[in-house]
Short mmCIF file of C-alpha atoms in Angstrom, two decimals:
data_model
loop_
_atom_site.label_atom_id
_atom_site.label_comp_id
_atom_site.label_asym_id
_atom_site.label_seq_id
_atom_site.Cartn_x
_atom_site.Cartn_y
_atom_site.Cartn_z
CA UNK I 8 -28.64 -11.97 -34.70
CA UNK I 9 -29.18 -8.96 -32.53
CA UNK I 10 -32.53 -10.32 -31.57
CA UNK I 11 -31.03 -13.62 -30.54
CA UNK I 12 -28.50 -11.84 -28.38
CA UNK I 13 -31.12 -10.02 -26.38
CA UNK I 14 -32.89 -13.26 -25.70
CA UNK I 15 -29.67 -15.05 -24.92
CA UNK I 16 -28.94 -12.32 -22.42
CA UNK I 17 -32.22 -13.12 -20.70
CA UNK I 18 -31.51 -16.83 -20.90
CA UNK I 19 -28.05 -16.35 -19.42
CA UNK I 20 -29.52 -14.32 -16.59
CA UNK I 21 -32.06 -17.08 -16.02
CA UNK I 22 -29.49 -19.86 -16.04
CA UNK I 23 -27.27 -17.99 -13.59
CA UNK I 24 -30.18 -17.28 -11.30
CA UNK I 25 -30.57 -13.55 -11.80
CA UNK I 26 -34.17 -13.30 -12.94
CA UNK I 27 -37.05 -12.33 -10.75
CA UNK I 28 -40.20 -14.46 -10.66
CA UNK I 29 -41.93 -12.10 -13.06
CA UNK I 30 -38.99 -12.15 -15.44
CA UNK I 31 -38.86 -15.94 -15.32
CA UNK I 32 -42.52 -16.11 -16.24
CA UNK I 33 -41.96 -13.76 -19.14
CA UNK I 34 -39.08 -15.89 -20.40
CA UNK I 35 -41.15 -19.03 -20.03
CA UNK I 36 -43.89 -17.52 -22.16
CA UNK I 37 -41.38 -16.52 -24.78
CA UNK I 38 -39.88 -20.04 -24.89
CA UNK I 39 -43.26 -21.61 -25.36
CA UNK I 40 -44.20 -19.11 -28.04
CA UNK I 41 -42.39 -20.90 -30.87
CA UNK I 42 -40.29 -23.91 -31.80
CA UNK I 43 -37.34 -21.68 -32.68
CA UNK I 44 -37.48 -20.03 -29.27
CA UNK I 45 -37.59 -23.39 -27.55
CA UNK I 46 -34.62 -24.63 -29.57
CA UNK I 47 -32.58 -21.53 -28.80
CA UNK I 48 -33.35 -21.93 -25.13
CA UNK I 49 -32.46 -25.62 -25.05
CA UNK I 50 -29.21 -25.11 -26.92
CA UNK I 51 -28.20 -22.36 -24.53
CA UNK I 52 -29.14 -24.49 -21.56
CA UNK I 53 -27.11 -27.44 -22.85
CA UNK I 54 -24.10 -25.24 -23.36
CA UNK I 55 -24.47 -23.82 -19.88
CA UNK I 56 -24.86 -27.20 -18.25
CA UNK I 57 -21.86 -28.63 -20.05
CA UNK I 58 -19.64 -25.62 -19.42
CA UNK I 59 -18.52 -27.16 -16.20
CA UNK I 60 -15.04 -28.24 -17.22
CA UNK I 61 -12.93 -26.41 -14.66
CA UNK I 62 -9.20 -26.91 -14.80
CA UNK I 63 -6.61 -26.70 -12.08
CA UNK I 64 -2.87 -27.13 -11.90
CA UNK I 65 -1.85 -30.78 -11.56
CA UNK I 66 0.43 -30.31 -8.58
CA UNK I 67 0.71 -27.94 -5.64
CA UNK I 68 4.06 -26.16 -5.98
CA UNK I 69 3.42 -23.62 -3.25
CA UNK I 70 6.73 -24.21 -1.46
CA UNK I 71 8.70 -23.46 -4.60
CA UNK I 72 6.38 -20.57 -5.46
CA UNK I 73 6.99 -19.09 -2.05
CA UNK I 74 10.75 -19.11 -2.54
CA UNK I 75 10.28 -17.41 -5.89
CA UNK I 76 8.13 -14.70 -4.34
CA UNK I 77 10.50 -14.18 -1.44
CA UNK I 78 13.33 -13.64 -3.88
CA UNK I 79 11.34 -11.03 -5.76
CA UNK I 80 10.44 -9.23 -2.56
CA UNK I 81 14.02 -9.20 -1.39
CA UNK I 82 15.07 -7.70 -4.68
CA UNK I 83 12.43 -5.00 -4.37
CA UNK I 84 13.26 -4.07 -0.84
CA UNK I 85 17.00 -4.18 -1.12
CA UNK I 86 19.52 -5.27 1.49
CA UNK I 87 17.40 -4.19 4.39
CA UNK I 88 14.97 -7.04 3.93
CA UNK I 89 17.62 -9.65 3.55
CA UNK I 90 18.53 -9.18 7.16
CA UNK I 91 14.95 -9.05 8.34
CA UNK I 92 13.97 -12.43 6.96
CA UNK I 93 16.60 -14.16 9.00
CA UNK I 94 16.99 -12.28 12.20
CA UNK I 95 14.61 -10.83 14.68
CA UNK I 96 15.91 -7.30 14.65
CA UNK I 97 14.61 -5.43 11.67
CA UNK I 98 15.63 -1.98 12.79
CA UNK I 99 16.70 0.15 9.88
CA UNK I 100 19.43 1.84 11.89
CA UNK I 101 21.19 -1.41 12.70
CA UNK I 102 20.87 -2.74 9.16
CA UNK I 103 22.28 0.45 7.72
CA UNK I 104 25.35 0.40 9.89
CA UNK I 105 26.08 -3.25 9.28
CA UNK I 106 25.78 -3.21 5.52
CA UNK I 107 29.03 -2.26 3.88
CA UNK I 108 28.10 0.76 1.90
CA UNK I 109 30.14 3.89 1.48
CA UNK I 110 28.41 6.70 3.33
CA UNK I 111 26.97 8.50 0.36
CA UNK I 112 23.55 8.72 -1.14
CA UNK I 113 22.43 6.04 -3.48
CA UNK I 114 19.45 5.38 -5.64
CA UNK I 115 17.94 1.96 -6.14
CA UNK I 116 16.29 1.32 -9.44
CA UNK I 117 15.95 -2.38 -10.11
CA UNK I 118 15.84 -3.38 -13.74
CA UNK I 119 12.35 -4.12 -14.89
CA UNK I 120 10.91 -2.79 -11.68
CA UNK I 121 8.98 0.40 -11.27
CA UNK I 122 10.08 1.02 -7.71
CA UNK I 123 12.61 3.71 -6.80
CA UNK I 124 14.25 4.22 -3.48
CA UNK I 125 16.26 7.21 -2.29
CA UNK I 126 18.34 6.80 0.81
CA UNK I 127 20.59 8.93 2.95
CA UNK I 128 23.26 7.10 4.88
CA UNK I 129 25.29 8.97 7.46
CA UNK I 130 24.71 12.44 6.14
CA UNK I 131 21.96 14.63 4.90
CA UNK I 132 21.29 14.08 1.20
CA UNK I 133 19.32 16.12 -1.30
CA UNK I 134 17.37 14.73 -4.27
CA UNK I 135 14.98 15.86 -6.93
CA UNK I 136 11.83 13.92 -7.70
CA UNK I 137 10.62 13.54 -11.29
CA UNK I 138 8.47 16.67 -11.03
CA UNK I 139 11.36 18.77 -9.66
CA UNK I 140 10.14 18.58 -6.09
CA UNK I 141 13.23 19.09 -3.95
CA UNK I 142 13.72 16.61 -1.12
CA UNK I 143 16.33 16.54 1.62
CA UNK I 144 16.65 13.36 3.61
CA UNK I 145 18.21 13.43 7.05
CA UNK I 146 20.74 10.75 7.87
CA UNK I 147 19.34 7.21 7.92
CA UNK I 148 16.16 8.18 6.15
CA UNK I 149 14.55 6.60 3.11
CA UNK I 150 12.14 7.85 0.50
CA UNK I 151 10.42 5.50 -1.94
CA UNK I 152 8.14 5.96 -4.93
CA UNK I 153 7.22 4.13 -8.12
CA UNK I 154 6.71 5.09 -11.73
CA UNK I 155 3.08 6.10 -11.24
CA UNK I 156 4.49 9.18 -9.49
CA UNK I 157 3.14 12.28 -11.13
CA UNK I 158 0.10 10.68 -12.74
CA UNK I 159 -3.08 11.02 -10.72
CA UNK I 160 -1.02 11.97 -7.71
CA UNK I 161 2.53 12.11 -6.44
CA UNK I 162 2.85 9.48 -3.73
CA UNK I 163 6.01 8.78 -1.80
CA UNK I 164 6.80 6.76 1.28
CA UNK I 165 9.06 8.14 3.98
CA UNK I 166 11.01 6.48 6.76
CA UNK I 167 12.87 8.82 9.09
CA UNK I 168 12.98 12.55 8.38
CA UNK I 169 12.59 14.56 5.22
CA UNK I 170 12.33 18.19 4.19
CA UNK I 171 10.18 18.78 1.13
CA UNK I 172 9.94 21.71 -1.23
CA UNK I 173 7.03 20.53 -3.29
CA UNK I 174 6.56 21.82 -6.80
CA UNK I 175 3.10 23.25 -7.17
CA UNK I 176 0.68 21.11 -9.14
CA UNK I 177 -3.00 21.55 -8.51
CA UNK I 178 -3.97 18.45 -10.46
CA UNK I 179 -1.60 16.06 -8.77
CA UNK I 180 -1.51 16.18 -4.98
CA UNK I 181 1.78 15.35 -3.31
CA UNK I 182 1.26 12.63 -0.72
CA UNK I 183 3.79 11.44 1.83
CA UNK I 184 2.96 8.19 3.58
CA UNK I 185 4.78 7.23 6.71
CA UNK I 186 4.02 4.13 8.67
CA UNK I 187 1.42 5.89 10.75
CA UNK I 188 0.45 9.12 8.98
CA UNK I 189 -0.43 10.61 5.64
CA UNK I 190 0.46 14.15 4.60
CA UNK I 191 -1.03 15.77 1.53
CA UNK I 192 -0.14 19.03 -0.26
CA UNK I 193 -0.39 20.74 -3.61
CA UNK I 194 2.79 22.79 -3.43
CA UNK I 195 4.59 23.99 -0.36
CA UNK I 196 7.58 23.46 1.96
CA UNK I 197 7.52 21.38 5.08
CA UNK I 198 9.47 18.91 7.12
CA UNK I 199 8.21 15.58 8.23
CA UNK I 200 9.83 13.28 10.71
CA UNK I 201 8.77 9.92 12.06
CA UNK I 202 10.53 7.99 14.76
CA UNK I 203 9.42 5.34 17.19
CA UNK I 204 7.68 7.83 19.48
CA UNK I 205 5.83 10.20 17.24
CA UNK I 206 5.47 11.77 13.82
CA UNK I 207 6.04 15.49 13.53
CA UNK I 208 5.14 17.82 10.69
CA UNK I 209 6.30 21.44 10.51
CA UNK I 210 5.09 23.66 7.70
CA UNK I 211 7.32 26.36 6.26
CA UNK I 212 4.89 27.81 3.80
CA UNK I 213 1.69 26.76 2.14
CA UNK I 214 -1.02 24.56 3.56
CA UNK I 215 -0.68 20.91 4.32
CA UNK I 216 -3.20 18.29 5.32
CA UNK I 217 -2.10 15.71 7.87
CA UNK I 218 -3.86 12.52 8.88
CA UNK I 219 -3.26 9.18 10.56
CA UNK I 220 -2.91 6.16 8.28
CA UNK I 221 -5.64 4.47 10.25
CA UNK I 222 -8.21 6.97 9.05
CA UNK I 223 -7.03 9.29 6.32
CA UNK I 224 -10.41 10.96 6.09
CA UNK I 225 -9.89 12.72 9.41
CA UNK I 226 -7.32 15.31 8.44
CA UNK I 227 -6.09 18.43 10.11
CA UNK I 228 -4.86 21.41 8.16
CA UNK I 229 -1.45 22.78 9.05
CA UNK I 230 -0.26 26.18 7.90
CA UNK I 231 3.02 28.04 7.86
CA UNK I 232 4.66 28.35 11.25
CA UNK I 233 2.44 25.59 12.58
CA UNK I 234 3.44 22.16 13.69
CA UNK I 235 1.43 18.96 14.00
CA UNK I 236 2.26 15.74 15.76
CA UNK I 237 0.84 12.26 15.69
CA UNK I 238 1.70 10.68 19.00
CA UNK I 239 0.05 8.02 21.13
CA UNK I 240 -2.60 7.73 18.44
CA UNK I 241 -3.58 11.39 18.63
CA UNK I 242 -3.33 14.13 16.05
CA UNK I 243 -2.43 17.52 17.51
CA UNK I 244 -1.59 20.93 16.17
CA UNK I 245 0.32 23.80 17.70
CA UNK I 246 2.26 26.79 16.54
CA UNK I 247 5.91 26.27 15.79
CA UNK I 248 8.28 28.64 17.52
CA UNK I 249 11.47 26.92 16.57
CA UNK I 250 12.50 28.67 13.41
CA UNK I 251 15.65 26.68 12.92
CA UNK I 252 14.02 23.22 12.81
CA UNK I 253 15.09 22.48 9.28
CA UNK I 254 18.70 23.52 9.33
CA UNK I 255 19.96 19.99 8.94
CA UNK I 256 19.13 20.31 5.30
CA UNK I 257 22.41 22.11 4.74
CA UNK I 258 24.28 19.33 3.10
CA UNK I 259 27.47 19.33 5.06
CA UNK I 260 25.59 20.52 8.05
CA UNK I 261 27.57 23.65 8.83
CA UNK I 262 24.70 24.60 11.06
CA UNK I 263 25.21 21.53 13.09
CA UNK I 264 28.91 22.27 13.16
CA UNK I 265 28.18 25.74 14.44
CA UNK I 266 25.91 24.32 17.09
CA UNK I 267 28.79 22.29 18.32
CA UNK I 268 31.38 25.04 18.13
CA UNK I 269 29.16 27.85 19.25
CA UNK I 270 26.71 26.76 21.89
CA UNK I 271 26.22 30.30 23.07
CA UNK I 272 24.61 31.39 19.86
CA UNK I 273 21.99 28.73 20.35
CA UNK I 274 21.17 29.29 23.96
CA UNK I 275 19.18 32.12 25.36
CA UNK I 276 17.61 32.82 28.68
CA UNK I 277 14.63 34.79 29.84
CA UNK I 278 13.87 35.44 33.46
CA UNK I 279 11.99 37.36 36.11
CA UNK I 280 13.43 38.92 39.21
CA UNK I 281 12.04 40.10 42.51
CA UNK I 282 13.00 40.54 46.09
CA UNK I 283 11.54 38.11 48.54
CA UNK I 284 10.51 38.63 52.16
CA UNK I 285 14.12 38.46 53.25
CA UNK I 286 15.15 41.04 50.72
CA UNK I 287 16.92 38.44 48.67
CA UNK I 288 16.78 38.69 44.94
CA UNK I 289 15.10 35.70 43.50
CA UNK I 290 15.65 35.05 39.84
CA UNK I 291 13.42 32.57 38.08
CA UNK I 292 14.13 31.84 34.47
CA UNK I 293 14.46 29.39 31.69
CA UNK I 294 17.29 28.60 29.35
CA UNK I 295 16.12 27.70 25.86
CA UNK I 296 18.07 26.00 23.15
CA UNK I 297 17.47 26.87 19.54
CA UNK I 298 19.79 24.17 18.34
CA UNK I 299 18.31 21.68 15.91
CA UNK I 300 20.54 18.76 16.57
CA UNK I 301 22.98 19.32 19.40
CA UNK I 302 22.23 18.72 23.06
CA UNK I 303 23.87 20.90 25.63
CA UNK I 304 24.90 20.38 29.23
CA UNK I 305 26.79 22.13 32.04
CA UNK I 306 25.28 25.48 31.26
CA UNK I 307 26.73 28.35 33.23
CA UNK I 308 24.90 31.60 33.70
CA UNK I 309 26.49 34.89 34.42
CA UNK I 310 24.40 37.10 36.66
CA UNK I 311 25.42 40.67 37.03
CA UNK I 312 23.72 43.01 39.37
CA UNK I 313 24.20 46.58 40.31
CA UNK I 314 24.24 47.41 43.99
CA UNK I 315 22.83 50.53 45.50
CA UNK I 316 26.26 52.12 45.48
CA UNK I 317 26.53 51.61 41.76
CA UNK I 318 29.04 48.82 41.90
CA UNK I 319 28.64 45.86 39.61
CA UNK I 320 28.76 42.39 41.04
CA UNK I 321 28.93 39.25 38.98
CA UNK I 322 28.20 35.73 40.03
CA UNK I 323 28.27 32.54 38.08
CA UNK I 324 25.60 29.98 38.38
CA UNK I 325 25.83 26.42 37.16
CA UNK I 326 22.71 24.77 35.84
CA UNK I 327 22.67 21.02 36.13
CA UNK I 328 21.10 18.74 33.57
CA UNK I 329 21.01 18.66 29.79
CA UNK I 330 19.06 20.66 27.26
CA UNK I 331 17.96 18.73 24.18
CA UNK I 332 17.79 20.43 20.80
CA UNK I 333 14.90 22.82 20.85
CA UNK I 334 14.42 22.11 24.53
CA UNK I 335 14.60 24.19 27.68
CA UNK I 336 15.56 24.01 31.32
CA UNK I 337 14.19 26.07 34.21
CA UNK I 338 16.21 27.51 37.01
CA UNK I 339 15.73 29.47 40.20
CA UNK I 340 18.50 31.30 41.97
CA UNK I 341 18.75 33.44 45.03
CA UNK I 342 21.37 36.11 45.27
CA UNK I 343 23.32 36.96 48.40
CA UNK I 344 22.16 40.49 48.35
CA UNK I 345 20.06 40.67 51.47
CA UNK I 346 21.82 43.71 52.69
CA UNK I 347 21.76 45.59 49.47
CA UNK I 348 19.03 47.13 47.52
CA UNK I 349 19.79 45.83 44.11
CA UNK I 350 18.95 48.12 41.31
CA UNK I 351 19.11 45.91 38.25
CA UNK I 352 20.03 42.47 37.20
CA UNK I 353 21.24 40.95 33.95
CA UNK I 354 21.42 37.29 33.30
CA UNK I 355 23.07 35.75 30.36
CA UNK I 356 24.37 32.39 29.32
CA UNK I 357 28.06 32.35 29.75
CA UNK I 358 29.07 28.93 28.59
CA UNK I 359 27.83 25.47 27.82
CA UNK I 360 29.17 22.17 26.69
CA UNK I 361 27.89 19.89 24.02
CA UNK I 362 26.51 16.59 25.19
CA UNK I 363 28.69 14.01 23.49
CA UNK I 364 26.32 11.33 22.17
CA UNK I 365 23.84 13.77 20.70
CA UNK I 366 26.20 14.89 17.97
CA UNK I 367 26.41 11.48 16.28
CA UNK I 368 23.24 11.33 14.28
CA UNK G 18 7.43 -5.89 14.04
CA UNK G 19 9.13 -6.68 10.78
CA UNK G 20 9.39 -10.33 11.62
CA UNK G 21 5.70 -10.53 12.41
CA UNK G 22 4.92 -8.97 9.03
CA UNK G 23 6.97 -11.57 7.23
CA UNK G 24 5.65 -14.59 9.04
CA UNK G 25 2.06 -13.48 8.60
CA UNK G 26 2.66 -12.82 4.95
CA UNK G 27 4.24 -16.21 4.42
CA UNK G 28 1.33 -17.93 6.12
CA UNK G 29 -1.12 -15.98 4.01
CA UNK G 30 0.67 -16.90 0.82
CA UNK G 31 0.90 -20.58 1.62
CA UNK G 32 -2.76 -20.68 2.55
CA UNK G 33 -4.11 -19.18 -0.66
CA UNK G 34 -1.52 -19.79 -3.37
CA UNK G 35 -2.85 -23.06 -4.79
CA UNK G 36 -6.46 -21.88 -5.01
CA UNK G 37 -5.45 -18.59 -6.63
CA UNK G 38 -3.11 -20.31 -9.09
CA UNK G 39 -5.94 -22.64 -10.03
CA UNK G 40 -8.30 -19.71 -10.53
CA UNK G 41 -5.78 -17.91 -12.71
CA UNK G 42 -5.00 -21.09 -14.61
CA UNK G 43 -8.66 -21.75 -15.27
CA UNK G 44 -8.94 -18.26 -16.73
CA UNK G 45 -5.64 -18.09 -18.57
CA UNK G 46 -4.80 -21.71 -19.38
CA UNK G 47 -1.07 -21.06 -19.15
CA UNK G 48 0.70 -22.39 -16.08
CA UNK G 49 3.63 -19.97 -16.04
CA UNK G 50 1.45 -16.99 -16.72
CA UNK G 51 -0.98 -18.09 -14.03
CA UNK G 52 1.81 -18.28 -11.47
CA UNK G 53 3.12 -14.88 -12.56
CA UNK G 54 -0.32 -13.40 -12.04
CA UNK G 55 -0.55 -14.72 -8.50
CA UNK G 56 3.00 -13.63 -7.72
CA UNK G 57 2.20 -10.14 -8.99
CA UNK G 58 -0.87 -10.01 -6.79
CA UNK G 59 1.10 -10.97 -3.69
CA UNK G 60 3.97 -8.67 -4.54
CA UNK G 61 1.57 -5.76 -4.82
CA UNK G 62 0.00 -6.77 -1.55
CA UNK G 63 3.42 -6.80 0.09
CA UNK G 64 4.31 -3.37 -1.23
CA UNK G 65 1.08 -1.90 -0.02
CA UNK G 66 0.79 -3.83 3.20
CA UNK G 67 1.00 -0.77 5.36
CA UNK G 68 -1.69 1.17 3.58
CA UNK G 69 -4.12 -1.72 3.22
CA UNK G 70 -6.08 -3.18 6.05
CA UNK G 71 -8.20 -6.24 5.44
CA UNK G 72 -8.33 -8.70 8.27
CA UNK G 73 -11.02 -11.18 7.24
CA UNK G 74 -11.54 -9.72 3.81
CA UNK G 75 -8.10 -10.66 2.58
CA UNK G 76 -9.39 -13.73 0.78
CA UNK G 77 -11.93 -11.63 -1.05
CA UNK G 78 -9.28 -9.09 -2.00
CA UNK G 79 -6.92 -11.80 -3.26
CA UNK G 80 -9.66 -13.40 -5.34
CA UNK G 81 -10.63 -10.10 -6.91
CA UNK G 82 -7.05 -9.06 -7.55
CA UNK G 83 -6.20 -12.38 -9.14
CA UNK G 84 -9.27 -12.30 -11.42
CA UNK G 85 -8.56 -8.76 -12.43
CA UNK G 86 -4.89 -9.36 -13.08
CA UNK G 87 -5.66 -12.55 -15.01
CA UNK G 88 -8.06 -10.61 -17.24
CA UNK G 89 -5.41 -7.96 -17.86
CA UNK G 90 -3.00 -10.68 -18.81
CA UNK G 91 -5.49 -12.26 -21.19
CA UNK G 92 -6.04 -8.93 -22.85
CA UNK G 93 -2.39 -8.22 -23.38
CA UNK G 94 -1.23 -11.64 -24.49
CA UNK G 95 -1.90 -12.78 -28.03
CA UNK G 96 -1.54 -16.47 -27.34
CA UNK G 97 -3.99 -18.91 -28.79
CA UNK G 98 -4.98 -21.42 -26.19
CA UNK G 99 -4.95 -25.03 -27.26
CA UNK G 100 -6.55 -27.62 -25.14
CA UNK G 101 -4.00 -30.11 -23.92
CA UNK G 102 -4.65 -33.70 -24.56
CA UNK G 103 -4.45 -34.64 -20.96
CA UNK G 104 -6.78 -31.84 -20.02
CA UNK G 105 -9.10 -34.18 -18.26
CA UNK G 106 -6.39 -34.98 -15.76
CA UNK G 107 -6.55 -31.42 -14.52
CA UNK G 108 -10.26 -31.26 -14.29
CA UNK G 109 -11.77 -30.28 -11.01
CA UNK G 110 -15.43 -30.91 -11.77
CA UNK G 111 -15.89 -34.16 -13.66
CA UNK G 112 -18.08 -34.18 -16.78
CA UNK G 113 -21.76 -34.62 -16.19
CA UNK G 114 -21.71 -37.99 -17.85
CA UNK G 115 -18.96 -40.52 -18.17
CA UNK G 116 -19.71 -41.72 -21.67
CA UNK G 117 -16.94 -40.77 -24.07
CA UNK G 118 -19.25 -38.90 -26.39
CA UNK G 119 -20.32 -36.56 -23.71
CA UNK G 120 -16.86 -35.96 -22.38
CA UNK G 121 -16.17 -34.84 -25.87
CA UNK G 122 -18.97 -32.31 -25.68
CA UNK G 123 -17.67 -30.80 -22.48
CA UNK G 124 -14.19 -30.68 -23.93
CA UNK G 125 -15.46 -29.01 -27.07
CA UNK G 126 -17.38 -26.49 -25.06
CA UNK G 127 -14.34 -25.78 -22.94
CA UNK G 128 -12.34 -25.24 -26.12
CA UNK G 129 -14.97 -22.85 -27.34
CA UNK G 130 -14.94 -20.98 -24.01
CA UNK G 131 -11.21 -20.51 -24.29
CA UNK G 132 -11.75 -18.88 -27.66
CA UNK G 133 -14.03 -16.20 -26.27
CA UNK G 134 -12.66 -12.64 -26.07
CA UNK G 135 -10.85 -12.03 -22.76
CA UNK G 136 -13.48 -9.96 -20.99
CA UNK G 137 -16.32 -12.17 -22.18
CA UNK G 138 -14.55 -15.36 -21.13
CA UNK G 139 -13.59 -14.08 -17.72
CA UNK G 140 -17.12 -12.93 -16.98
CA UNK G 141 -18.60 -16.23 -18.16
CA UNK G 142 -16.20 -18.33 -16.10
CA UNK G 143 -16.58 -16.22 -12.98
CA UNK G 144 -20.31 -16.75 -13.26
CA UNK G 145 -20.40 -20.38 -14.28
CA UNK G 146 -17.43 -21.75 -12.33
CA UNK G 147 -17.08 -19.43 -9.37
CA UNK G 148 -20.78 -18.76 -8.93
CA UNK G 149 -20.32 -15.03 -8.65
CA UNK G 150 -23.36 -12.74 -8.87
CA UNK G 151 -23.34 -10.29 -11.75
CA UNK G 152 -22.76 -7.36 -9.41
CA UNK G 153 -19.82 -9.16 -7.82
CA UNK G 154 -18.32 -9.77 -11.24
CA UNK G 155 -18.82 -6.10 -12.08
CA UNK G 156 -17.02 -5.05 -8.88
CA UNK G 157 -14.21 -7.53 -9.36
CA UNK G 158 -13.43 -6.49 -12.91
CA UNK G 159 -14.34 -2.80 -12.59
CA UNK G 160 -17.12 -3.02 -15.13
CA UNK G 161 -20.73 -1.91 -15.15
CA UNK G 162 -23.56 -4.28 -14.37
CA UNK G 163 -24.97 -3.69 -17.83
CA UNK G 164 -21.70 -4.80 -19.40
CA UNK G 165 -21.74 -8.03 -17.42
CA UNK G 166 -25.33 -8.83 -18.40
CA UNK G 167 -24.54 -8.00 -21.98
CA UNK G 168 -21.38 -10.09 -22.12
CA UNK G 169 -23.11 -13.13 -20.67
CA UNK G 170 -25.52 -13.04 -23.61
CA UNK G 171 -22.66 -12.57 -26.01
CA UNK G 172 -20.88 -15.55 -24.46
CA UNK G 173 -23.82 -17.87 -25.07
CA UNK G 174 -24.23 -16.55 -28.57
CA UNK G 175 -20.60 -17.04 -29.50
CA UNK G 176 -20.49 -20.48 -27.94
CA UNK G 177 -23.56 -21.48 -29.87
CA UNK G 178 -21.99 -20.31 -33.11
CA UNK G 179 -18.73 -22.05 -32.38
CA UNK G 180 -20.37 -25.32 -31.49
CA UNK G 181 -22.49 -25.37 -34.63
CA UNK G 182 -19.43 -26.33 -36.61
CA UNK G 183 -18.61 -29.23 -34.32
CA UNK G 184 -21.92 -30.62 -33.37
CA UNK G 185 -24.86 -31.41 -35.57
CA UNK G 186 -28.35 -30.52 -34.59
CA UNK G 187 -29.29 -34.14 -34.13
CA UNK G 188 -26.43 -34.78 -31.80
CA UNK G 189 -27.34 -31.77 -29.75
CA UNK G 190 -30.88 -32.94 -29.39
CA UNK G 191 -29.62 -36.32 -28.28
CA UNK G 192 -27.43 -34.66 -25.74
CA UNK G 193 -30.31 -32.54 -24.52
CA UNK G 194 -32.39 -35.61 -23.99
CA UNK G 195 -29.55 -37.36 -22.20
CA UNK G 196 -28.85 -34.41 -19.97
CA UNK G 197 -32.51 -34.17 -19.13
CA UNK G 198 -32.07 -37.58 -17.60
CA UNK G 199 -34.26 -39.60 -19.92
CA UNK G 200 -31.66 -42.32 -20.31
CA UNK G 201 -29.84 -41.75 -17.05
CA UNK G 202 -31.06 -45.03 -15.62
CA UNK G 203 -29.59 -46.94 -18.57
CA UNK G 204 -26.32 -45.08 -18.29
CA UNK G 205 -26.01 -45.92 -14.62
CA UNK G 206 -25.87 -49.58 -15.34
CA UNK G 207 -23.75 -49.51 -18.48
#
């Protein structure tokens, strides 16, 4: 029996065209060597030749099959896809505001399906993944994963912005896929945000690898206090000086509230001062915002300077324009102190207003 | 962007569905299961569409995925496949000869093929019907080349054993002679 099998293996290889010339010759010699060999060969050949009965389905039901598949896909993707099939605007933001859902977090687990989706509506929401990794999703963000999470790796898909405190697991890397990038870690904290312009990663602690989806082999390593962006098809890394970037994770966003109520605590200015040829004080400076969400406008600076006679003079300077969260605005001001030899100058932000539309996120 | 995804996907599905269903059906011999296999393949493709990038190789991917999924299905289902009586209606390649006796041989062989163990059967059919090279079969089903070579031998051996109980030696010899074309001229005019 075993012997036959070896020969049948050779015969099969011959019949399917896998033997080299030398091997074919060897088989030929073996066949001619005895009647039994020849019979075995002929039987195998007959079987092979008459194994051609290929079956197919009697009718083409592709149209119906397509409807069936579409239904399954819609179920998997939830209400978002239902809109997309029928209208041209597939923007998540629009779909989310149209669909009548109470503004709380919800979890989609379809029966029989292995796909889980976490979604934050109008507020920041916090979740735990099966391995106790802590995730905060900013408003209008979605995180998806399936039941292979935690096996060989921990893969999730992110739309929008998320803050991750990844549980350490050296054997199962945590991978976040966004539409255009892939971020990989073993255990660390970081925030990741993707919008239509760019993807931005900021690492709190630990080490994270960051790559474009187009070529995940070209990764850059991002460490604590560093930030990486993927924009206009380029991966870039720089140090992160905005320490408050992740404050939206506070569930009810008291930080955001404080940004609105207390602009002054989020604005600071630094400047240089010198006298020009006309003995005027020229102050050149920048106002920086450390807010994470709010945008400010109508910033007023208070400039106090001490004249030669020791008297204090204060002027107010209005700075036009808006300062986005984490942004800055430069200014340059000349004082009317030509006739005085000013001894010292202090500049501070006196007041600012919140830019209306920026607070609705 | 979303709309483009959907339209492309629909076009892709409609282009390949029939062929893939036929492939799965040939392997599994169960219409509903075959359709499920193909639906699963496309569903997985949809889910992973952003991380996969095929362009021209999509057909190759779909073929592989369908074969692989069909094999998995065969392994997990305990169904015994019975040849339908109107099998010949669904046949793509007609029997070598049109004489009833020889149709019977092909049918019997097909029956025997359907009785092969899942892996063995899939390998044999991918080779015989789809013309895949051994290495291609190995890649498609995630097996080693050695396994494929081995299983092809096992397939012939099992088929031979199975057919012994149906066909006598004499009949086989007759068939061999016929298939070698000795009486083909006579058959043409009968």
